[in-house]
PDB file of C-alpha atoms and ligand atoms in Angstrom:
ATOM      1  CA  MET A 293     -78.380  45.888  70.654  1.00  0.00           C
ATOM      2  CA  SER A 294     -75.346  43.923  69.636  1.00  0.00           C
ATOM      3  CA  LEU A 295     -77.801  41.190  68.700  1.00  0.00           C
ATOM      4  CA  ILE A 296     -78.938  43.225  65.749  1.00  0.00           C
ATOM      5  CA  THR A 297     -76.331  42.985  63.046  1.00  0.00           C
ATOM      6  CA  ALA A 298     -77.943  45.508  60.775  1.00  0.00           C
ATOM      7  CA  CYS A 299     -76.098  48.589  61.821  1.00  0.00           C
ATOM      8  CA  TYR A 300     -73.975  51.149  60.173  1.00  0.00           C
ATOM      9  CA  VAL A 301     -70.578  51.781  61.799  1.00  0.00           C
ATOM     10  CA  TYR A 302     -68.980  55.130  61.145  1.00  0.00           C
ATOM     11  CA  ASP A 303     -66.203  57.123  62.778  1.00  0.00           C
ATOM     12  CA  ASN A 304     -64.611  53.771  63.777  1.00  0.00           C
ATOM     13  CA  THR A 305     -66.499  53.484  67.033  1.00  0.00           C
ATOM     14  CA  LYS A 306     -69.919  55.006  66.627  1.00  0.00           C
ATOM     15  CA  LYS A 307     -72.833  52.939  65.530  1.00  0.00           C
ATOM     16  CA  CYS A 308     -76.042  53.949  63.889  1.00  0.00           C
ATOM     17  CA  PHE A 309     -79.033  51.683  63.511  1.00  0.00           C
ATOM     18  CA  LEU A 310     -81.491  52.726  60.851  1.00  0.00           C
ATOM     19  CA  THR A 311     -84.907  51.369  61.764  1.00  0.00           C
ATOM     20  CA  PHE A 312     -88.107  51.496  59.740  1.00  0.00           C
ATOM     21  CA  ASP A 313     -91.457  51.088  61.468  1.00  0.00           C
ATOM     22  CA  ASP A 314     -94.934  50.309  60.094  1.00  0.00           C
ATOM     23  CA  GLY A 315     -94.043  48.478  56.866  1.00  0.00           C
ATOM     24  CA  PRO A 316     -94.256  46.806  54.559  1.00  0.00           C
ATOM     25  CA  SER A 317     -95.762  49.391  52.269  1.00  0.00           C
ATOM     26  CA  VAL A 318     -95.692  50.612  48.689  1.00  0.00           C
ATOM     27  CA  ASN A 319     -92.386  52.265  49.620  1.00  0.00           C
ATOM     28  CA  THR A 320     -90.598  49.168  50.926  1.00  0.00           C
ATOM     29  CA  ASP A 321     -89.079  48.113  47.622  1.00  0.00           C
ATOM     30  CA  GLU A 322     -87.677  51.556  46.973  1.00  0.00           C
ATOM     31  CA  ILE A 323     -86.220  51.721  50.486  1.00  0.00           C
ATOM     32  CA  LEU A 324     -84.612  48.325  49.918  1.00  0.00           C
ATOM     33  CA  ASP A 325     -83.263  49.449  46.540  1.00  0.00           C
ATOM     34  CA  ILE A 326     -81.594  52.476  48.140  1.00  0.00           C
ATOM     35  CA  LEU A 327     -80.117  50.421  50.993  1.00  0.00           C
ATOM     36  CA  LYS A 328     -78.776  47.953  48.450  1.00  0.00           C
ATOM     37  CA  GLN A 329     -77.285  50.691  46.322  1.00  0.00           C
ATOM     38  CA  TYR A 330     -75.321  52.010  49.326  1.00  0.00           C
ATOM     39  CA  ASP A 331     -74.695  48.571  50.836  1.00  0.00           C
ATOM     40  CA  VAL A 332     -76.277  49.596  54.142  1.00  0.00           C
ATOM     41  CA  LYS A 333     -78.270  47.253  56.380  1.00  0.00           C
ATOM     42  CA  ALA A 334     -81.305  48.319  58.355  1.00  0.00           C
ATOM     43  CA  THR A 335     -83.921  46.921  60.680  1.00  0.00           C
ATOM     44  CA  PHE A 336     -87.568  46.729  59.665  1.00  0.00           C
ATOM     45  CA  PHE A 337     -90.117  46.581  62.462  1.00  0.00           C
ATOM     46  CA  VAL A 338     -93.075  45.290  60.507  1.00  0.00           C
ATOM     47  CA  ASN A 339     -96.781  44.736  60.933  1.00  0.00           C
ATOM     48  CA  GLY A 340     -98.879  41.822  59.683  1.00  0.00           C
ATOM     49  CA  ARG A 341     -99.953  42.339  56.059  1.00  0.00           C
ATOM     50  CA  THR A 342    -101.139  39.198  54.354  1.00  0.00           C
ATOM     51  CA  GLN A 343    -102.032  40.566  50.905  1.00  0.00           C
ATOM     52  CA  ASP A 344    -100.023  39.013  48.084  1.00  0.00           C
ATOM     53  CA  ILE A 345     -98.169  42.191  47.159  1.00  0.00           C
ATOM     54  CA  TYR A 346     -96.523  42.387  50.571  1.00  0.00           C
ATOM     55  CA  LEU A 347     -95.252  38.833  50.972  1.00  0.00           C
ATOM     56  CA  PRO A 348     -92.222  39.232  48.671  1.00  0.00           C
ATOM     57  CA  MET A 349     -91.264  42.380  50.598  1.00  0.00           C
ATOM     58  CA  TYR A 350     -90.911  40.468  53.876  1.00  0.00           C
ATOM     59  CA  ARG A 351     -88.758  37.950  52.046  1.00  0.00           C
ATOM     60  CA  ARG A 352     -86.636  40.634  50.416  1.00  0.00           C
ATOM     61  CA  ILE A 353     -85.917  42.209  53.806  1.00  0.00           C
ATOM     62  CA  VAL A 354     -84.523  38.882  54.990  1.00  0.00           C
ATOM     63  CA  GLU A 355     -82.780  37.859  51.775  1.00  0.00           C
ATOM     64  CA  GLU A 356     -80.935  41.157  51.486  1.00  0.00           C
ATOM     65  CA  GLY A 357     -79.489  40.842  54.981  1.00  0.00           C
ATOM     66  CA  HIS A 358     -81.648  43.241  56.950  1.00  0.00           C
ATOM     67  CA  THR A 359     -83.024  42.500  60.386  1.00  0.00           C
ATOM     68  CA  LEU A 360     -86.690  41.572  60.541  1.00  0.00           C
ATOM     69  CA  GLY A 361     -88.271  42.922  63.702  1.00  0.00           C
ATOM     70  CA  MET A 362     -91.849  42.969  64.936  1.00  0.00           C
ATOM     71  CA  HIS A 363     -94.059  45.991  65.497  1.00  0.00           C
ATOM     72  CA  SER A 364     -97.303  44.196  66.387  1.00  0.00           C
ATOM     73  CA  TYR A 365     -99.572  42.407  63.946  1.00  0.00           C
ATOM     74  CA  SER A 366    -102.480  44.831  64.063  1.00  0.00           C
ATOM     75  CA  HIS A 367    -100.841  48.080  65.204  1.00  0.00           C
ATOM     76  CA  ARG A 368    -104.165  48.844  66.917  1.00  0.00           C
ATOM     77  CA  TYR A 369    -103.217  50.381  70.243  1.00  0.00           C
ATOM     78  CA  ASN A 370    -106.649  49.849  71.780  1.00  0.00           C
ATOM     79  CA  GLU A 371    -106.378  46.126  71.108  1.00  0.00           C
ATOM     80  CA  ILE A 372    -102.775  45.225  71.783  1.00  0.00           C
ATOM     81  CA  TYR A 373    -102.544  47.350  74.906  1.00  0.00           C
ATOM     82  CA  SER A 374    -105.822  46.135  76.431  1.00  0.00           C
ATOM     83  CA  SER A 375    -104.305  43.154  78.277  1.00  0.00           C
ATOM     84  CA  VAL A 376    -101.180  41.016  78.449  1.00  0.00           C
ATOM     85  CA  GLU A 377    -103.133  38.228  76.744  1.00  0.00           C
ATOM     86  CA  ALA A 378    -104.169  40.467  73.860  1.00  0.00           C
ATOM     87  CA  PHE A 379    -100.604  41.701  73.493  1.00  0.00           C
ATOM     88  CA  SER A 380     -99.077  38.234  73.544  1.00  0.00           C
ATOM     89  CA  GLY A 381    -101.705  36.858  71.156  1.00  0.00           C
ATOM     90  CA  ASP A 382    -100.965  39.631  68.674  1.00  0.00           C
ATOM     91  CA  MET A 383     -97.204  39.142  69.006  1.00  0.00           C
ATOM     92  CA  GLU A 384     -97.400  35.377  68.502  1.00  0.00           C
ATOM     93  CA  LYS A 385     -99.647  35.813  65.476  1.00  0.00           C
ATOM     94  CA  LEU A 386     -97.091  38.123  63.888  1.00  0.00           C
ATOM     95  CA  GLN A 387     -94.129  35.947  64.826  1.00  0.00           C
ATOM     96  CA  GLU A 388     -95.757  32.891  63.257  1.00  0.00           C
ATOM     97  CA  PHE A 389     -96.847  34.805  60.167  1.00  0.00           C
ATOM     98  CA  LEU A 390     -93.284  36.054  59.662  1.00  0.00           C
ATOM     99  CA  TYR A 391     -91.891  32.573  60.160  1.00  0.00           C
ATOM    100  CA  ASP A 392     -94.331  31.104  57.627  1.00  0.00           C
ATOM    101  CA  THR A 393     -93.522  33.869  55.154  1.00  0.00           C
ATOM    102  CA  THR A 394     -89.737  34.154  55.502  1.00  0.00           C
ATOM    103  CA  GLY A 395     -88.485  31.195  57.536  1.00  0.00           C
ATOM    104  CA  VAL A 396     -87.136  33.634  60.121  1.00  0.00           C
ATOM    105  CA  TRP A 397     -88.221  33.508  63.734  1.00  0.00           C
ATOM    106  CA  SER A 398     -87.984  37.176  64.677  1.00  0.00           C
ATOM    107  CA  ARG A 399     -86.527  37.960  68.076  1.00  0.00           C
ATOM    108  CA  PHE A 400     -86.831  41.731  67.976  1.00  0.00           C
ATOM    109  CA  TYR A 401     -89.703  43.982  68.874  1.00  0.00           C
ATOM    110  CA  ARG A 402     -90.559  47.629  68.813  1.00  0.00           C
ATOM    111  CA  PHE A 403     -93.578  48.642  70.832  1.00  0.00           C
ATOM    112  CA  PRO A 404     -96.041  50.761  68.856  1.00  0.00           C
ATOM    113  CA  GLY A 405     -95.659  54.191  70.453  1.00  0.00           C
ATOM    114  CA  GLY A 406     -92.467  53.077  72.198  1.00  0.00           C
ATOM    115  CA  SER A 407     -91.886  51.325  75.500  1.00  0.00           C
ATOM    116  CA  SER A 408     -92.867  54.368  77.534  1.00  0.00           C
ATOM    117  CA  ASN A 409     -96.100  55.155  75.711  1.00  0.00           C
ATOM    118  CA  GLN A 410     -98.940  56.600  77.764  1.00  0.00           C
ATOM    119  CA  VAL A 411    -101.636  54.715  75.888  1.00  0.00           C
ATOM    120  CA  SER A 412    -101.308  51.202  77.257  1.00  0.00           C
ATOM    121  CA  ARG A 413    -103.863  50.110  79.808  1.00  0.00           C
ATOM    122  CA  VAL A 414    -101.397  47.429  80.925  1.00  0.00           C
ATOM    123  CA  PRO A 415     -98.259  48.579  82.773  1.00  0.00           C
ATOM    124  CA  MET A 416     -95.576  48.547  80.060  1.00  0.00           C
ATOM    125  CA  GLN A 417     -93.214  46.755  82.436  1.00  0.00           C
ATOM    126  CA  GLU A 418     -95.512  43.723  82.315  1.00  0.00           C
ATOM    127  CA  LEU A 419     -95.293  43.642  78.539  1.00  0.00           C
ATOM    128  CA  ALA A 420     -91.525  44.107  78.672  1.00  0.00           C
ATOM    129  CA  ASP A 421     -91.321  41.207  81.136  1.00  0.00           C
ATOM    130  CA  TYR A 422     -93.448  39.091  78.829  1.00  0.00           C
ATOM    131  CA  LEU A 423     -91.115  39.746  75.879  1.00  0.00           C
ATOM    132  CA  GLU A 424     -88.073  39.003  78.001  1.00  0.00           C
ATOM    133  CA  GLY A 425     -89.629  35.705  79.002  1.00  0.00           C
ATOM    134  CA  GLU A 426     -90.030  34.899  75.310  1.00  0.00           C
ATOM    135  CA  ASN A 427     -86.402  35.822  74.617  1.00  0.00           C
ATOM    136  CA  ILE A 428     -87.463  38.747  72.531  1.00  0.00           C
ATOM    137  CA  TYR A 429     -85.380  41.873  72.664  1.00  0.00           C
ATOM    138  CA  TYR A 430     -87.204  45.193  72.405  1.00  0.00           C
ATOM    139  CA  LEU A 431     -85.660  48.324  71.098  1.00  0.00           C
ATOM    140  CA  ASP A 432     -86.674  51.966  71.362  1.00  0.00           C
ATOM    141  CA  TRP A 433     -85.018  54.827  69.496  1.00  0.00           C
ATOM    142  CA  ASN A 434     -82.994  57.869  70.523  1.00  0.00           C
ATOM    143  CA  VAL A 435     -83.060  59.806  67.262  1.00  0.00           C
ATOM    144  CA  SER A 436     -86.299  60.536  65.455  1.00  0.00           C
ATOM    145  CA  CYS A 437     -86.357  61.799  61.895  1.00  0.00           C
ATOM    146  CA  GLY A 438     -89.620  63.578  62.618  1.00  0.00           C
ATOM    147  CA  ASP A 439     -91.536  62.007  59.755  1.00  0.00           C
ATOM    148  CA  ALA A 440     -94.423  61.022  62.027  1.00  0.00           C
ATOM    149  CA  THR A 441     -95.292  64.521  63.159  1.00  0.00           C
ATOM    150  CA  GLY A 442     -98.308  66.177  61.610  1.00  0.00           C
ATOM    151  CA  LYS A 443     -96.148  68.546  59.627  1.00  0.00           C
ATOM    152  CA  ARG A 444     -95.028  67.529  56.179  1.00  0.00           C
ATOM    153  CA  LEU A 445     -91.275  67.820  56.265  1.00  0.00           C
ATOM    154  CA  ARG A 446     -89.105  68.165  53.210  1.00  0.00           C
ATOM    155  CA  PRO A 447     -86.581  65.369  52.605  1.00  0.00           C
ATOM    156  CA  GLN A 448     -83.684  67.634  53.588  1.00  0.00           C
ATOM    157  CA  GLN A 449     -85.389  68.483  56.910  1.00  0.00           C
ATOM    158  CA  ILE A 450     -85.915  64.803  57.648  1.00  0.00           C
ATOM    159  CA  ALA A 451     -82.286  64.086  56.837  1.00  0.00           C
ATOM    160  CA  ASP A 452     -81.079  66.964  59.014  1.00  0.00           C
ATOM    161  CA  ASN A 453     -83.174  65.699  61.930  1.00  0.00           C
ATOM    162  CA  VAL A 454     -81.125  62.529  61.748  1.00  0.00           C
ATOM    163  CA  THR A 455     -77.647  63.693  60.871  1.00  0.00           C
ATOM    164  CA  ASP A 456     -77.651  66.618  63.319  1.00  0.00           C
ATOM    165  CA  TYR A 457     -78.211  64.246  66.251  1.00  0.00           C
ATOM    166  CA  VAL A 458     -76.752  60.800  65.588  1.00  0.00           C
ATOM    167  CA  SER A 459     -73.245  61.777  66.658  1.00  0.00           C
ATOM    168  CA  ASN A 460     -74.554  62.635  70.133  1.00  0.00           C
ATOM    169  CA  TYR A 461     -74.756  58.901  70.770  1.00  0.00           C
ATOM    170  CA  ASN A 462     -72.205  56.142  70.572  1.00  0.00           C
ATOM    171  CA  THR A 463     -75.109  53.973  69.547  1.00  0.00           C
ATOM    172  CA  ALA A 464     -77.786  55.900  67.732  1.00  0.00           C
ATOM    173  CA  VAL A 465     -81.062  54.208  66.931  1.00  0.00           C
ATOM    174  CA  VAL A 466     -82.862  56.193  64.267  1.00  0.00           C
ATOM    175  CA  LEU A 467     -86.629  56.039  63.880  1.00  0.00           C
ATOM    176  CA  LEU A 468     -87.901  56.244  60.317  1.00  0.00           C
ATOM    177  CA  HIS A 469     -91.214  55.127  58.862  1.00  0.00           C
ATOM    178  CA  ASP A 470     -92.000  52.802  55.995  1.00  0.00           C
ATOM    179  CA  ALA A 471     -95.566  53.827  55.277  1.00  0.00           C
ATOM    180  CA  PRO A 472     -97.481  54.728  52.118  1.00  0.00           C
ATOM    181  CA  ASP A 473     -97.538  58.478  52.765  1.00  0.00           C
ATOM    182  CA  LYS A 474     -93.888  58.727  53.851  1.00  0.00           C
ATOM    183  CA  THR A 475     -92.376  59.334  50.433  1.00  0.00           C
ATOM    184  CA  ALA A 476     -90.309  62.232  51.799  1.00  0.00           C
ATOM    185  CA  THR A 477     -88.584  59.730  54.083  1.00  0.00           C
ATOM    186  CA  VAL A 478     -87.651  57.631  51.064  1.00  0.00           C
ATOM    187  CA  GLU A 479     -86.217  60.707  49.389  1.00  0.00           C
ATOM    188  CA  ALA A 480     -84.336  61.583  52.584  1.00  0.00           C
ATOM    189  CA  LEU A 481     -82.687  58.190  52.869  1.00  0.00           C
ATOM    190  CA  PRO A 482     -79.860  58.755  50.344  1.00  0.00           C
ATOM    191  CA  LEU A 483     -79.160  62.133  51.971  1.00  0.00           C
ATOM    192  CA  ILE A 484     -78.946  60.482  55.399  1.00  0.00           C
ATOM    193  CA  ILE A 485     -76.643  57.706  54.233  1.00  0.00           C
ATOM    194  CA  GLU A 486     -74.352  60.021  52.279  1.00  0.00           C
ATOM    195  CA  GLU A 487     -74.050  62.304  55.293  1.00  0.00           C
ATOM    196  CA  LEU A 488     -73.295  59.360  57.596  1.00  0.00           C
ATOM    197  CA  GLN A 489     -70.644  58.169  55.189  1.00  0.00           C
ATOM    198  CA  LYS A 490     -68.921  61.543  55.431  1.00  0.00           C
ATOM    199  CA  MET A 491     -68.790  61.445  59.245  1.00  0.00           C
TER     200      MET A 491
HETATM  201 ZN1   ZN B 732     -95.831  52.261  64.396  1.00  0.00          ZN
END
């Protein structure tokens, strides 16, 4: 964890990592604008999106000091979790794409569905071992903002799901989503940061 510099330290000792999965998306620029406004760094676990509109977003993540992490190229569970070869091929494709796009060789990974997902047809330990062998550090989360549940939460509910729980951990890793339909998460972000700043 200490490898990721993009964390928010509050209360002198407690750390909070804000992490965004599934981007880039139409919301990425606004998320980056908010982070910039509050001078907060985050980690973006991204997918592979080659369309022209997305390329500057990958670069902005890097240029503005955030951590660029990987979240699989395709995000298709049935493909990436079908074999170690399929998983590694997908990971390498994303790593190279990110290097070509940003000049950064990402060393961080978040498994789609998390490292203890029940979907993979390969034992997750094998995939974890593979990443370790590649010197890639994977990171789960311990606080979820709840924006991926079926229910549409209001921004304040999303913020409360974060700020009510982060202080339970000396190192909180908060799961948020950067996806087209997650506009409530974008609206929740200033509420989350302002609440963290008060702690
Ligand atoms: Zn995801």
